[in-house]
mmCIF file of C-alpha atoms in Angstrom:
data_model
loop_
_atom_site.group_PDB
_atom_site.id
_atom_site.type_symbol
_atom_site.label_atom_id
_atom_site.label_comp_id
_atom_site.label_asym_id
_atom_site.label_seq_id
_atom_site.Cartn_x
_atom_site.Cartn_y
_atom_site.Cartn_z
ATOM 1 C CA MET F 1 35.255 -61.515 -3.657
ATOM 2 C CA LYS F 2 32.199 -61.016 -6.273
ATOM 3 C CA ARG F 3 30.346 -63.222 -4.773
ATOM 4 C CA PRO F 4 29.281 -60.941 -1.825
ATOM 5 C CA LEU F 5 28.926 -57.558 -4.162
ATOM 6 C CA PHE F 6 26.993 -59.980 -6.082
ATOM 7 C CA ILE F 7 24.243 -60.059 -3.471
ATOM 8 C CA THR F 8 24.345 -56.800 -2.337
ATOM 9 C CA LEU F 9 23.869 -55.543 -5.138
ATOM 10 C CA ALA F 10 21.138 -58.267 -6.628
ATOM 11 C CA VAL F 11 19.397 -57.048 -3.372
ATOM 12 C CA CYS F 12 19.384 -53.167 -4.435
ATOM 13 C CA ALA F 13 18.426 -53.901 -8.059
ATOM 14 C CA LEU F 14 15.061 -56.510 -6.568
ATOM 15 C CA GLY F 15 14.615 -53.289 -4.209
ATOM 16 C CA LEU F 16 14.304 -50.367 -7.355
ATOM 17 C CA THR F 17 12.662 -52.786 -8.529
ATOM 18 C CA ALA F 18 9.501 -53.142 -5.862
ATOM 19 C CA ASN F 19 10.027 -49.422 -6.021
ATOM 20 C CA ALA F 20 9.104 -48.416 -8.924
ATOM 21 C CA GLN F 21 5.881 -51.112 -8.792
ATOM 22 C CA GLY F 22 4.799 -49.440 -5.958
ATOM 23 C CA ASP F 23 3.137 -50.226 -2.271
ATOM 24 C CA ALA F 24 -0.634 -49.979 -3.377
ATOM 25 C CA GLU F 25 -1.818 -47.341 -1.007
ATOM 26 C CA ASP F 26 -4.542 -47.461 1.364
ATOM 27 C CA VAL F 27 -7.013 -45.914 0.223
ATOM 28 C CA VAL F 28 -10.034 -44.743 3.357
ATOM 29 C CA VAL F 29 -13.935 -45.115 1.883
ATOM 30 C CA PRO F 30 -16.209 -41.977 3.147
ATOM 31 C CA LYS F 31 -18.847 -43.370 4.605
ATOM 32 C CA ASN F 32 -22.872 -41.498 5.742
ATOM 33 C CA GLU F 33 -25.624 -43.781 7.709
ATOM 34 C CA THR F 34 -28.130 -41.759 5.060
ATOM 35 C CA TRP F 35 -27.149 -43.528 2.611
ATOM 36 C CA LEU F 36 -27.769 -47.506 3.904
ATOM 37 C CA ARG F 37 -31.624 -45.685 5.039
ATOM 38 C CA GLU F 38 -31.635 -45.225 0.955
ATOM 39 C CA VAL F 39 -31.489 -48.944 -0.260
ATOM 40 C CA ASP F 40 -34.501 -51.525 -0.273
ATOM 41 C CA LEU F 41 -32.738 -54.227 1.145
ATOM 42 C CA THR F 42 -36.032 -56.462 1.263
ATOM 43 C CA LEU F 43 -34.917 -57.583 -2.744
ATOM 44 C CA VAL F 44 -31.800 -58.486 -1.920
ATOM 45 C CA PRO F 45 -31.309 -61.986 -1.168
ATOM 46 C CA ASN F 46 -29.740 -63.445 2.560
ATOM 47 C CA ILE F 47 -26.039 -65.015 0.712
ATOM 48 C CA ALA F 48 -23.710 -65.870 2.942
ATOM 49 C CA ILE F 49 -19.886 -63.823 2.834
ATOM 50 C CA ARG F 50 -17.429 -64.802 0.159
ATOM 51 C CA PRO F 51 -13.851 -64.211 1.776
ATOM 52 C CA GLU F 52 -10.771 -63.598 -1.221
ATOM 53 C CA GLY F 53 -10.082 -67.548 -2.462
ATOM 54 C CA SER F 54 -13.145 -69.404 -1.225
ATOM 55 C CA GLY F 55 -14.172 -69.514 -4.374
ATOM 56 C CA ILE F 56 -11.304 -71.500 -5.962
ATOM 57 C CA CYS F 57 -12.007 -74.401 -6.787
ATOM 58 C CA GLU F 58 -10.221 -78.299 -8.279
ATOM 59 C CA ASP F 59 -11.459 -79.977 -11.745
ATOM 60 C CA ALA F 60 -14.731 -77.563 -10.913
ATOM 61 C CA GLU F 61 -15.971 -78.428 -13.854
ATOM 62 C CA CYS F 62 -17.712 -74.790 -14.244
ATOM 63 C CA ASN F 63 -20.627 -75.821 -16.288
ATOM 64 C CA GLY F 64 -23.294 -73.827 -14.313
ATOM 65 C CA PRO F 65 -24.623 -74.893 -10.911
ATOM 66 C CA GLU F 66 -21.607 -75.010 -8.800
ATOM 67 C CA ASN F 67 -20.089 -71.570 -10.623
ATOM 68 C CA ASP F 68 -21.291 -68.768 -7.820
ATOM 69 C CA MET F 69 -19.787 -71.419 -5.345
ATOM 70 C CA CYS F 70 -16.322 -71.596 -6.837
ATOM 71 C CA PHE F 71 -16.804 -68.019 -8.491
ATOM 72 C CA GLU F 72 -13.050 -67.372 -8.248
ATOM 73 C CA THR F 73 -12.568 -70.736 -10.385
ATOM 74 C CA CYS F 74 -15.398 -70.206 -13.295
ATOM 75 C CA GLY F 75 -16.786 -67.078 -12.822
ATOM 76 C CA ASN F 76 -20.155 -66.108 -11.531
ATOM 77 C CA THR F 77 -23.025 -67.660 -13.204
ATOM 78 C CA PRO F 78 -24.175 -65.377 -16.059
ATOM 79 C CA THR F 79 -27.888 -64.280 -15.863
ATOM 80 C CA PRO F 80 -30.204 -62.462 -18.371
ATOM 81 C CA GLU F 81 -29.794 -59.273 -17.093
ATOM 82 C CA ASP F 82 -25.593 -59.114 -17.293
ATOM 83 C CA ILE F 83 -24.087 -57.618 -19.958
ATOM 84 C CA TYR F 84 -21.512 -58.724 -21.626
ATOM 85 C CA GLY F 85 -20.991 -57.416 -24.882
ATOM 86 C CA CYS F 86 -23.488 -55.602 -27.644
ATOM 87 C CA PRO F 87 -26.134 -57.116 -29.122
ATOM 88 C CA ARG F 88 -25.421 -55.776 -32.234
ATOM 89 C CA ASP F 89 -23.092 -57.639 -35.531
ATOM 90 C CA HIS F 90 -20.303 -54.981 -36.032
ATOM 91 C CA HIS F 91 -20.703 -52.588 -33.411
ATOM 92 C CA TRP F 92 -17.471 -52.916 -30.898
ATOM 93 C CA ALA F 93 -17.891 -50.906 -26.898
ATOM 94 C CA LEU F 94 -14.092 -49.356 -26.461
ATOM 95 C CA THR F 95 -14.096 -49.573 -22.292
ATOM 96 C CA PHE F 96 -11.423 -48.398 -19.520
ATOM 97 C CA ASP F 97 -11.523 -49.393 -16.461
ATOM 98 C CA ASP F 98 -9.879 -48.029 -12.985
ATOM 99 C CA GLY F 99 -9.247 -44.670 -14.260
ATOM 100 C CA PRO F 100 -9.221 -41.910 -14.368
ATOM 101 C CA SER F 101 -5.078 -41.525 -14.613
ATOM 102 C CA GLN F 102 -2.450 -39.640 -15.394
ATOM 103 C CA TYR F 103 -2.813 -41.195 -18.329
ATOM 104 C CA THR F 104 -6.862 -41.000 -18.968
ATOM 105 C CA GLU F 105 -5.740 -37.175 -20.744
ATOM 106 C CA GLN F 106 -3.651 -38.583 -23.655
ATOM 107 C CA LEU F 107 -6.403 -41.104 -24.278
ATOM 108 C CA LEU F 108 -9.043 -38.583 -23.995
ATOM 109 C CA ASP F 109 -6.719 -36.567 -27.299
ATOM 110 C CA LEU F 110 -6.736 -40.318 -29.120
ATOM 111 C CA LEU F 111 -9.875 -40.178 -28.709
ATOM 112 C CA ASP F 112 -10.934 -36.708 -30.037
ATOM 113 C CA HIS F 113 -8.375 -37.572 -33.515
ATOM 114 C CA HIS F 114 -10.000 -40.166 -34.267
ATOM 115 C CA GLN F 115 -14.071 -39.422 -32.996
ATOM 116 C CA ILE F 116 -14.624 -42.461 -31.077
ATOM 117 C CA LYS F 117 -16.646 -42.295 -27.284
ATOM 118 C CA ALA F 118 -15.483 -44.874 -25.048
ATOM 119 C CA THR F 119 -16.975 -45.906 -21.405
ATOM 120 C CA PHE F 120 -15.057 -45.111 -18.435
ATOM 121 C CA CYS F 121 -15.843 -46.986 -15.471
ATOM 122 C CA VAL F 122 -14.166 -44.955 -13.263
ATOM 123 C CA MET F 123 -12.866 -45.412 -9.089
ATOM 124 C CA GLY F 124 -14.467 -42.664 -6.548
ATOM 125 C CA ALA F 125 -11.026 -42.545 -5.095
ATOM 126 C CA HIS F 126 -9.551 -41.733 -8.455
ATOM 127 C CA VAL F 127 -12.250 -39.340 -9.473
ATOM 128 C CA GLU F 128 -11.198 -36.806 -6.411
ATOM 129 C CA LYS F 129 -7.661 -37.584 -7.539
ATOM 130 C CA TYR F 130 -8.884 -35.843 -11.269
ATOM 131 C CA PRO F 131 -12.260 -34.455 -11.336
ATOM 132 C CA ALA F 132 -10.917 -32.184 -14.077
ATOM 133 C CA THR F 133 -10.109 -35.463 -16.534
ATOM 134 C CA VAL F 134 -13.617 -36.601 -15.579
ATOM 135 C CA LYS F 135 -15.625 -33.510 -15.944
ATOM 136 C CA ARG F 136 -13.729 -33.435 -19.664
ATOM 137 C CA ALA F 137 -14.545 -37.040 -19.983
ATOM 138 C CA TYR F 138 -18.089 -36.155 -19.106
ATOM 139 C CA GLU F 139 -18.172 -33.404 -21.044
ATOM 140 C CA ALA F 140 -16.949 -35.030 -24.449
ATOM 141 C CA GLY F 141 -19.361 -37.250 -25.180
ATOM 142 C CA HIS F 142 -18.009 -40.350 -23.546
ATOM 143 C CA GLN F 143 -20.027 -42.982 -21.298
ATOM 144 C CA ILE F 144 -19.177 -42.290 -17.181
ATOM 145 C CA ALA F 145 -19.640 -45.170 -15.129
ATOM 146 C CA SER F 146 -18.796 -47.039 -11.682
ATOM 147 C CA HIS F 147 -16.684 -48.988 -10.639
ATOM 148 C CA THR F 148 -16.621 -48.852 -6.612
ATOM 149 C CA TYR F 149 -14.685 -45.748 -4.533
ATOM 150 C CA SER F 150 -11.392 -48.317 -4.058
ATOM 151 C CA HIS F 151 -11.532 -51.555 -6.070
ATOM 152 C CA PRO F 152 -12.735 -53.892 -3.943
ATOM 153 C CA HIS F 153 -14.099 -57.711 -3.456
ATOM 154 C CA LEU F 154 -17.770 -56.677 -4.027
ATOM 155 C CA MET F 155 -18.439 -60.297 -2.208
ATOM 156 C CA SER F 156 -16.121 -60.325 0.954
ATOM 157 C CA LEU F 157 -18.100 -57.506 1.953
ATOM 158 C CA THR F 158 -20.825 -57.205 3.620
ATOM 159 C CA ASN F 159 -24.220 -55.237 2.296
ATOM 160 C CA GLU F 160 -23.201 -51.874 4.401
ATOM 161 C CA GLU F 161 -19.624 -52.163 3.368
ATOM 162 C CA ILE F 162 -20.914 -51.852 -0.475
ATOM 163 C CA ILE F 163 -23.221 -49.691 -0.600
ATOM 164 C CA TYR F 164 -20.804 -47.512 0.864
ATOM 165 C CA GLU F 165 -18.518 -48.293 -2.108
ATOM 166 C CA ILE F 166 -20.987 -47.056 -4.333
ATOM 167 C CA LYS F 167 -22.648 -44.319 -2.291
ATOM 168 C CA ALA F 168 -18.914 -42.354 -1.702
ATOM 169 C CA THR F 169 -17.918 -42.947 -5.533
ATOM 170 C CA GLU F 170 -21.256 -41.793 -6.617
ATOM 171 C CA LYS F 171 -20.648 -38.741 -4.617
ATOM 172 C CA ALA F 172 -17.120 -38.287 -6.147
ATOM 173 C CA ILE F 173 -18.623 -38.396 -9.823
ATOM 174 C CA LYS F 174 -21.609 -35.932 -8.653
ATOM 175 C CA ASP F 175 -19.033 -33.289 -7.272
ATOM 176 C CA ALA F 176 -17.451 -34.182 -10.255
ATOM 177 C CA ILE F 177 -19.892 -33.557 -13.405
ATOM 178 C CA GLY F 178 -23.521 -33.392 -11.583
ATOM 179 C CA ILE F 179 -24.646 -36.940 -12.662
ATOM 180 C CA LYS F 180 -24.669 -40.391 -11.188
ATOM 181 C CA PRO F 181 -24.498 -43.218 -13.461
ATOM 182 C CA LYS F 182 -26.956 -46.405 -14.824
ATOM 183 C CA TYR F 183 -24.276 -48.368 -14.507
ATOM 184 C CA VAL F 184 -21.535 -50.225 -13.067
ATOM 185 C CA ARG F 185 -18.549 -53.110 -13.576
ATOM 186 C CA PRO F 186 -18.198 -55.279 -10.398
ATOM 187 C CA PRO F 187 -14.175 -55.219 -9.622
ATOM 188 C CA PHE F 188 -12.854 -58.660 -11.057
ATOM 189 C CA GLY F 189 -16.554 -59.075 -12.345
ATOM 190 C CA GLU F 190 -17.605 -60.652 -9.357
ATOM 191 C CA ALA F 191 -21.007 -60.446 -8.228
ATOM 192 C CA ASP F 192 -23.290 -63.361 -7.166
ATOM 193 C CA GLY F 193 -27.292 -62.800 -6.170
ATOM 194 C CA ARG F 194 -26.608 -60.889 -3.346
ATOM 195 C CA VAL F 195 -24.440 -58.627 -4.945
ATOM 196 C CA LYS F 196 -26.397 -57.787 -8.527
ATOM 197 C CA ALA F 197 -29.861 -57.753 -6.045
ATOM 198 C CA LEU F 198 -27.670 -54.607 -4.373
ATOM 199 C CA LEU F 199 -26.794 -52.813 -7.171
ATOM 200 C CA LYS F 200 -29.961 -53.095 -8.474
ATOM 201 C CA ALA F 201 -31.971 -52.027 -5.515
ATOM 202 C CA MET F 202 -28.939 -48.667 -6.217
ATOM 203 C CA GLY F 203 -30.027 -48.379 -9.843
ATOM 204 C CA TYR F 204 -27.594 -49.334 -11.100
ATOM 205 C CA LYS F 205 -27.673 -51.900 -14.397
ATOM 206 C CA VAL F 206 -24.302 -54.680 -14.152
ATOM 207 C CA LEU F 207 -21.625 -54.200 -17.291
ATOM 208 C CA LEU F 208 -18.833 -56.755 -18.021
ATOM 209 C CA TRP F 209 -17.460 -57.365 -21.537
ATOM 210 C CA ASN F 210 -16.990 -60.240 -24.108
ATOM 211 C CA VAL F 211 -12.903 -59.422 -24.197
ATOM 212 C CA ASP F 212 -9.770 -58.783 -22.815
ATOM 213 C CA PRO F 213 -6.954 -57.933 -24.357
ATOM 214 C CA THR F 214 -5.288 -58.426 -20.096
ATOM 215 C CA ASP F 215 -3.395 -55.496 -20.044
ATOM 216 C CA TYR F 216 -2.794 -55.537 -17.556
ATOM 217 C CA ASP F 217 -0.596 -58.712 -17.662
ATOM 218 C CA VAL F 218 1.485 -58.014 -20.066
ATOM 219 C CA TYR F 219 2.100 -54.252 -20.091
ATOM 220 C CA MET F 220 5.608 -54.525 -18.596
ATOM 221 C CA ARG F 221 6.780 -57.253 -21.832
ATOM 222 C CA ALA F 222 8.518 -55.755 -24.436
ATOM 223 C CA ASP F 223 5.672 -57.603 -26.450
ATOM 224 C CA ALA F 224 3.253 -55.874 -24.679
ATOM 225 C CA GLY F 225 1.026 -53.939 -28.033
ATOM 226 C CA LYS F 226 1.153 -56.967 -29.631
ATOM 227 C CA LYS F 227 -0.705 -59.352 -27.138
ATOM 228 C CA ILE F 228 -3.349 -56.379 -26.935
ATOM 229 C CA ARG F 229 -3.883 -55.837 -30.068
ATOM 230 C CA GLY F 230 -4.129 -60.081 -30.692
ATOM 231 C CA ALA F 231 -6.853 -59.967 -27.408
ATOM 232 C CA PHE F 232 -8.879 -57.813 -30.477
ATOM 233 C CA GLN F 233 -7.480 -59.171 -33.841
ATOM 234 C CA LYS F 234 -8.489 -62.504 -32.420
ATOM 235 C CA ALA F 235 -12.398 -61.592 -31.501
ATOM 236 C CA ALA F 236 -13.163 -59.296 -34.651
ATOM 237 C CA ALA F 237 -11.922 -63.063 -36.655
ATOM 238 C CA GLY F 238 -15.289 -65.044 -34.903
ATOM 239 C CA ILE F 239 -12.451 -66.906 -32.253
ATOM 240 C CA ASP F 240 -14.479 -67.908 -29.178
ATOM 241 C CA THR F 241 -12.806 -65.301 -26.292
ATOM 242 C CA GLY F 242 -14.625 -67.535 -23.796
ATOM 243 C CA LEU F 243 -16.192 -64.796 -22.327
ATOM 244 C CA ASN F 244 -19.198 -64.025 -23.942
ATOM 245 C CA PRO F 245 -21.762 -66.647 -22.398
ATOM 246 C CA HIS F 246 -24.935 -64.848 -24.136
ATOM 247 C CA GLU F 247 -22.905 -64.933 -27.661
ATOM 248 C CA ASP F 248 -23.552 -61.227 -28.071
ATOM 249 C CA PRO F 249 -22.575 -60.668 -31.994
ATOM 250 C CA GLY F 250 -21.262 -57.302 -31.142
ATOM 251 C CA TYR F 251 -18.297 -56.352 -28.605
ATOM 252 C CA ILE F 252 -17.785 -54.610 -25.179
ATOM 253 C CA SER F 253 -13.593 -55.022 -24.384
ATOM 254 C CA LEU F 254 -11.769 -54.467 -21.472
ATOM 255 C CA GLN F 255 -8.398 -52.634 -20.760
ATOM 256 C CA HIS F 256 -7.292 -49.892 -18.627
ATOM 257 C CA ASP F 257 -6.255 -45.926 -18.318
ATOM 258 C CA LEU F 258 -3.609 -47.165 -15.487
ATOM 259 C CA TYR F 259 -1.259 -48.568 -18.682
ATOM 260 C CA ASN F 260 0.261 -46.012 -21.004
ATOM 261 C CA GLN F 261 1.599 -49.657 -22.809
ATOM 262 C CA SER F 262 -2.137 -50.322 -23.067
ATOM 263 C CA ILE F 263 -3.534 -46.480 -24.275
ATOM 264 C CA THR F 264 -0.744 -46.162 -26.965
ATOM 265 C CA GLN F 265 -2.849 -49.423 -28.979
ATOM 266 C CA VAL F 266 -5.687 -47.920 -29.089
ATOM 267 C CA PRO F 267 -5.327 -46.233 -32.648
ATOM 268 C CA HIS F 268 -3.974 -49.202 -33.752
ATOM 269 C CA ILE F 269 -7.099 -51.174 -32.441
ATOM 270 C CA ILE F 270 -9.298 -48.363 -33.803
ATOM 271 C CA SER F 271 -7.594 -48.827 -37.519
ATOM 272 C CA TYR F 272 -7.799 -52.303 -37.350
ATOM 273 C CA LEU F 273 -11.464 -52.561 -36.508
ATOM 274 C CA LYS F 274 -12.341 -50.261 -38.392
ATOM 275 C CA LYS F 275 -10.405 -51.738 -41.758
ATOM 276 C CA ARG F 276 -12.835 -54.710 -40.813
ATOM 277 C CA GLY F 277 -16.287 -52.793 -40.309
ATOM 278 C CA TYR F 278 -16.435 -52.259 -36.906
ATOM 279 C CA GLN F 279 -18.536 -49.331 -36.172
ATOM 280 C CA PHE F 280 -17.868 -47.520 -31.779
ATOM 281 C CA THR F 281 -20.644 -46.835 -29.232
ATOM 282 C CA THR F 282 -20.437 -46.677 -25.909
ATOM 283 C CA ALA F 283 -21.960 -49.873 -23.591
ATOM 284 C CA ALA F 284 -24.668 -47.907 -23.265
ATOM 285 C CA ASP F 285 -25.757 -46.930 -26.998
ATOM 286 C CA CYS F 286 -24.500 -50.321 -28.610
ATOM 287 C CA LEU F 287 -28.028 -51.191 -26.302
ATOM 288 C CA GLY F 288 -29.842 -48.740 -27.778
ATOM 289 C CA ASP F 289 -29.572 -46.694 -24.434
ATOM 290 C CA LYS F 290 -29.809 -42.951 -25.000
ATOM 291 C CA GLU F 291 -30.089 -42.052 -20.655
ATOM 292 C CA PRO F 292 -27.058 -43.594 -19.277
ATOM 293 C CA HIS F 293 -26.534 -40.787 -16.140
ATOM 294 C CA ASP F 294 -28.952 -39.866 -14.113
ATOM 295 C CA LEU F 295 -29.196 -35.461 -13.981
ATOM 296 C CA LEU F 296 -28.862 -35.263 -9.526
ATOM 297 C CA ASP F 297 -29.931 -31.727 -7.985
ATOM 298 C CA GLN F 298 -29.374 -32.468 -4.705
ATOM 299 C CA PRO F 299 -25.735 -32.766 -3.261
ATOM 300 C CA ILE F 300 -24.721 -35.580 -1.797
ATOM 301 C CA GLU F 301 -23.331 -35.329 2.055
ATOM 302 C CA ALA F 302 -19.883 -37.569 3.077
ATOM 303 C CA GLN F 303 -18.961 -38.339 6.420
ATOM 304 C CA ASN F 304 -14.566 -38.764 5.789
ATOM 305 C CA VAL F 305 -13.566 -41.115 7.901
ATOM 306 C CA LYS F 306 -9.544 -41.570 7.945
ATOM 307 C CA ASN F 307 -8.494 -43.893 11.011
ATOM 308 C CA GLY F 308 -10.339 -47.385 10.660
ATOM 309 C CA THR F 309 -10.492 -50.759 9.396
ATOM 310 C CA LEU F 310 -13.309 -52.302 7.572
ATOM 311 C CA ALA F 311 -16.063 -53.158 9.751
ATOM 312 C CA ALA F 312 -19.465 -55.245 9.506
ATOM 313 C CA ALA F 313 -20.976 -52.538 11.497
ATOM 314 C CA ALA F 314 -23.421 -49.921 9.464
ATOM 315 C CA ASN F 315 -21.366 -47.493 12.149
ATOM 316 C CA SER F 316 -17.560 -48.706 11.595
ATOM 317 C CA PRO F 317 -15.491 -46.745 9.403
ATOM 318 C CA VAL F 318 -14.760 -48.389 5.850
ATOM 319 C CA SER F 319 -11.338 -48.586 4.500
ATOM 320 C CA ALA F 320 -10.133 -51.320 1.667
ATOM 321 C CA SER F 321 -6.801 -51.675 0.172
ATOM 322 C CA SER F 322 -6.530 -51.101 -3.425
ATOM 323 C CA SER F 323 -3.806 -54.000 -3.517
ATOM 324 C CA SER F 324 -6.928 -56.438 -2.885
ATOM 325 C CA GLY F 325 -8.053 -55.719 -5.282
ATOM 326 C CA ALA F 326 -7.839 -54.078 -8.619
ATOM 327 C CA MET F 327 -8.105 -54.558 -12.250
ATOM 328 C CA SER F 328 -11.247 -56.417 -13.173
ATOM 329 C CA SER F 329 -11.107 -60.436 -13.673
ATOM 330 C CA SER F 330 -12.622 -62.301 -16.176
ATOM 331 C CA PRO F 331 -16.776 -63.034 -15.892
ATOM 332 C CA SER F 332 -17.269 -66.129 -17.322
ATOM 333 C CA SER F 333 -19.071 -68.843 -19.786
ATOM 334 C CA SER F 334 -19.295 -72.649 -17.617
ATOM 335 C CA SER F 335 -17.423 -73.535 -20.563
ATOM 336 C CA SER F 336 -14.409 -71.006 -20.186
ATOM 337 C CA GLY F 337 -13.464 -71.824 -16.279
ATOM 338 C CA ASP F 338 -8.945 -72.290 -16.616
ATOM 339 C CA HIS F 339 -9.530 -69.071 -18.639
ATOM 340 C CA TYR F 340 -11.351 -67.816 -15.838
ATOM 341 C CA THR F 341 -8.915 -68.906 -13.292
ATOM 342 C CA ALA F 342 -5.925 -68.043 -15.344
ATOM 343 C CA HIS F 343 -7.714 -64.261 -15.014
ATOM 344 C CA HIS F 344 -7.824 -63.472 -12.055
ATOM 345 C CA GLU F 345 -5.015 -64.693 -10.290
ATOM 346 C CA LYS F 346 -2.677 -62.984 -12.496
ATOM 347 C CA GLN F 347 -4.985 -59.578 -12.095
ATOM 348 C CA GLN F 348 -4.814 -59.874 -8.153
ATOM 349 C CA ILE F 349 -0.529 -60.157 -9.449
ATOM 350 C CA SER F 350 -0.335 -57.416 -11.142
ATOM 351 C CA HIS F 351 -1.624 -54.565 -9.998
ATOM 352 C CA VAL F 352 -0.836 -50.993 -8.549
ATOM 353 C CA SER F 353 -3.488 -48.012 -8.382
ATOM 354 C CA SER F 354 -3.333 -45.203 -10.170
ATOM 355 C CA ALA F 355 -0.918 -43.413 -7.472
ATOM 356 C CA THR F 356 1.600 -45.475 -7.754
ATOM 357 C CA THR F 357 1.751 -46.082 -11.426
ATOM 358 C CA THR F 358 3.146 -42.611 -11.460
ATOM 359 C CA THR F 359 6.345 -44.129 -10.889
ATOM 360 C CA ASN F 360 7.367 -44.932 -14.566
ATOM 361 C CA SER F 361 6.971 -48.073 -14.615
ATOM 362 C CA LEU F 362 10.048 -48.948 -17.342
ATOM 363 C CA THR F 363 12.876 -47.912 -13.905
ATOM 364 C CA GLY F 364 11.442 -51.722 -12.903
ATOM 365 C CA LEU F 365 11.977 -53.029 -16.377
ATOM 366 C CA PHE F 366 15.527 -51.411 -16.923
ATOM 367 C CA VAL F 367 16.733 -52.091 -13.423
ATOM 368 C CA SER F 368 15.636 -56.046 -13.926
ATOM 369 C CA VAL F 369 17.144 -56.341 -17.683
ATOM 370 C CA LEU F 370 20.396 -54.537 -15.951
ATOM 371 C CA ALA F 371 20.742 -56.589 -13.290
ATOM 372 C CA THR F 372 20.470 -59.618 -15.198
ATOM 373 C CA VAL F 373 23.373 -58.753 -17.527
ATOM 374 C CA LEU F 374 25.669 -57.706 -14.972
ATOM 375 C CA PHE F 375 24.630 -60.940 -12.758
ATOM 376 C CA ALA F 376 23.917 -63.643 -15.210
ATOM 377 C CA PRO F 377 27.687 -64.855 -15.626
ATOM 378 C CA PHE F 378 27.948 -65.550 -11.755
ATOM 379 C CA PHE F 379 24.198 -68.110 -12.365
ATOM 380 C CA LEU F 380 26.895 -69.454 -15.428
#
């Protein structure tokens, strides 16, 4: 009689766990055809769209020439203009992706307390949900960078769709704080020659990173704090991160203000790095760029499309799902293909949007532990 009860309770437990994690929200990207006319495409190469999954290669050498073909295994080929780390020794830029979220105010409190400026790579859809948080970050002196509107795989989009992603984010940021960022972080770190040329045509510098604690992959673990801090400690000790193709002496680290478990490690990270002589800076400041934002005088108009599917035509509604894009996957030097592959796959699996993280992730963990305690005897 216990077996049917076990099956019933197990299904309920799995259902509760799934609900705690949540289904990713659908994000409808605003569009305005005027935006398309603002972008000069003459220097954008005609490179084919790459569907998600098309860049996975078995036994790839990741030696440079094949990186773009095997971008999901190797990471895209680095260019001299790509920003991975700080060019100044013992300088560290903390950066946070995918926000703002319900945890960002807490993070801002911590940064204020330690008098440290950071860089926030924000999603347009989330800026619209938390405009006051973005305003607070900007007025406190933090750098605001773009992370697209809905977090898609940019290489899988048409030129028009990429423009809508970037311009819709510009509008959201403009409405919140009246500026246009000069830096953009491509979701997953994925950007080939076409995507980079498009971003450059819209006035952006590509901001990547050379330290990744993979908080998106470990935030639910009991030892999450130790894992996250460990990545910073190893980099500070001079251990190769596999993410530093330009061999920058300073660091730009990647975290996500979607995860409270990552944010709570920030004071420990700051303390550890300060003791080792590191100075904290924004990504732009570590590059010597004192003007990371453009002030805007004119409003940015947009047309919100409530229904529709992602289309290649410029006059089609553009929609995307947050579930298809999550935390930025790791760009890689040619020597770190294995690291990149594992990182890329785990990030896609572990993503939840800001809307879904409002459900406490500890609920899922509690249910999983409870299910193990209750039902493990039946497997013995």
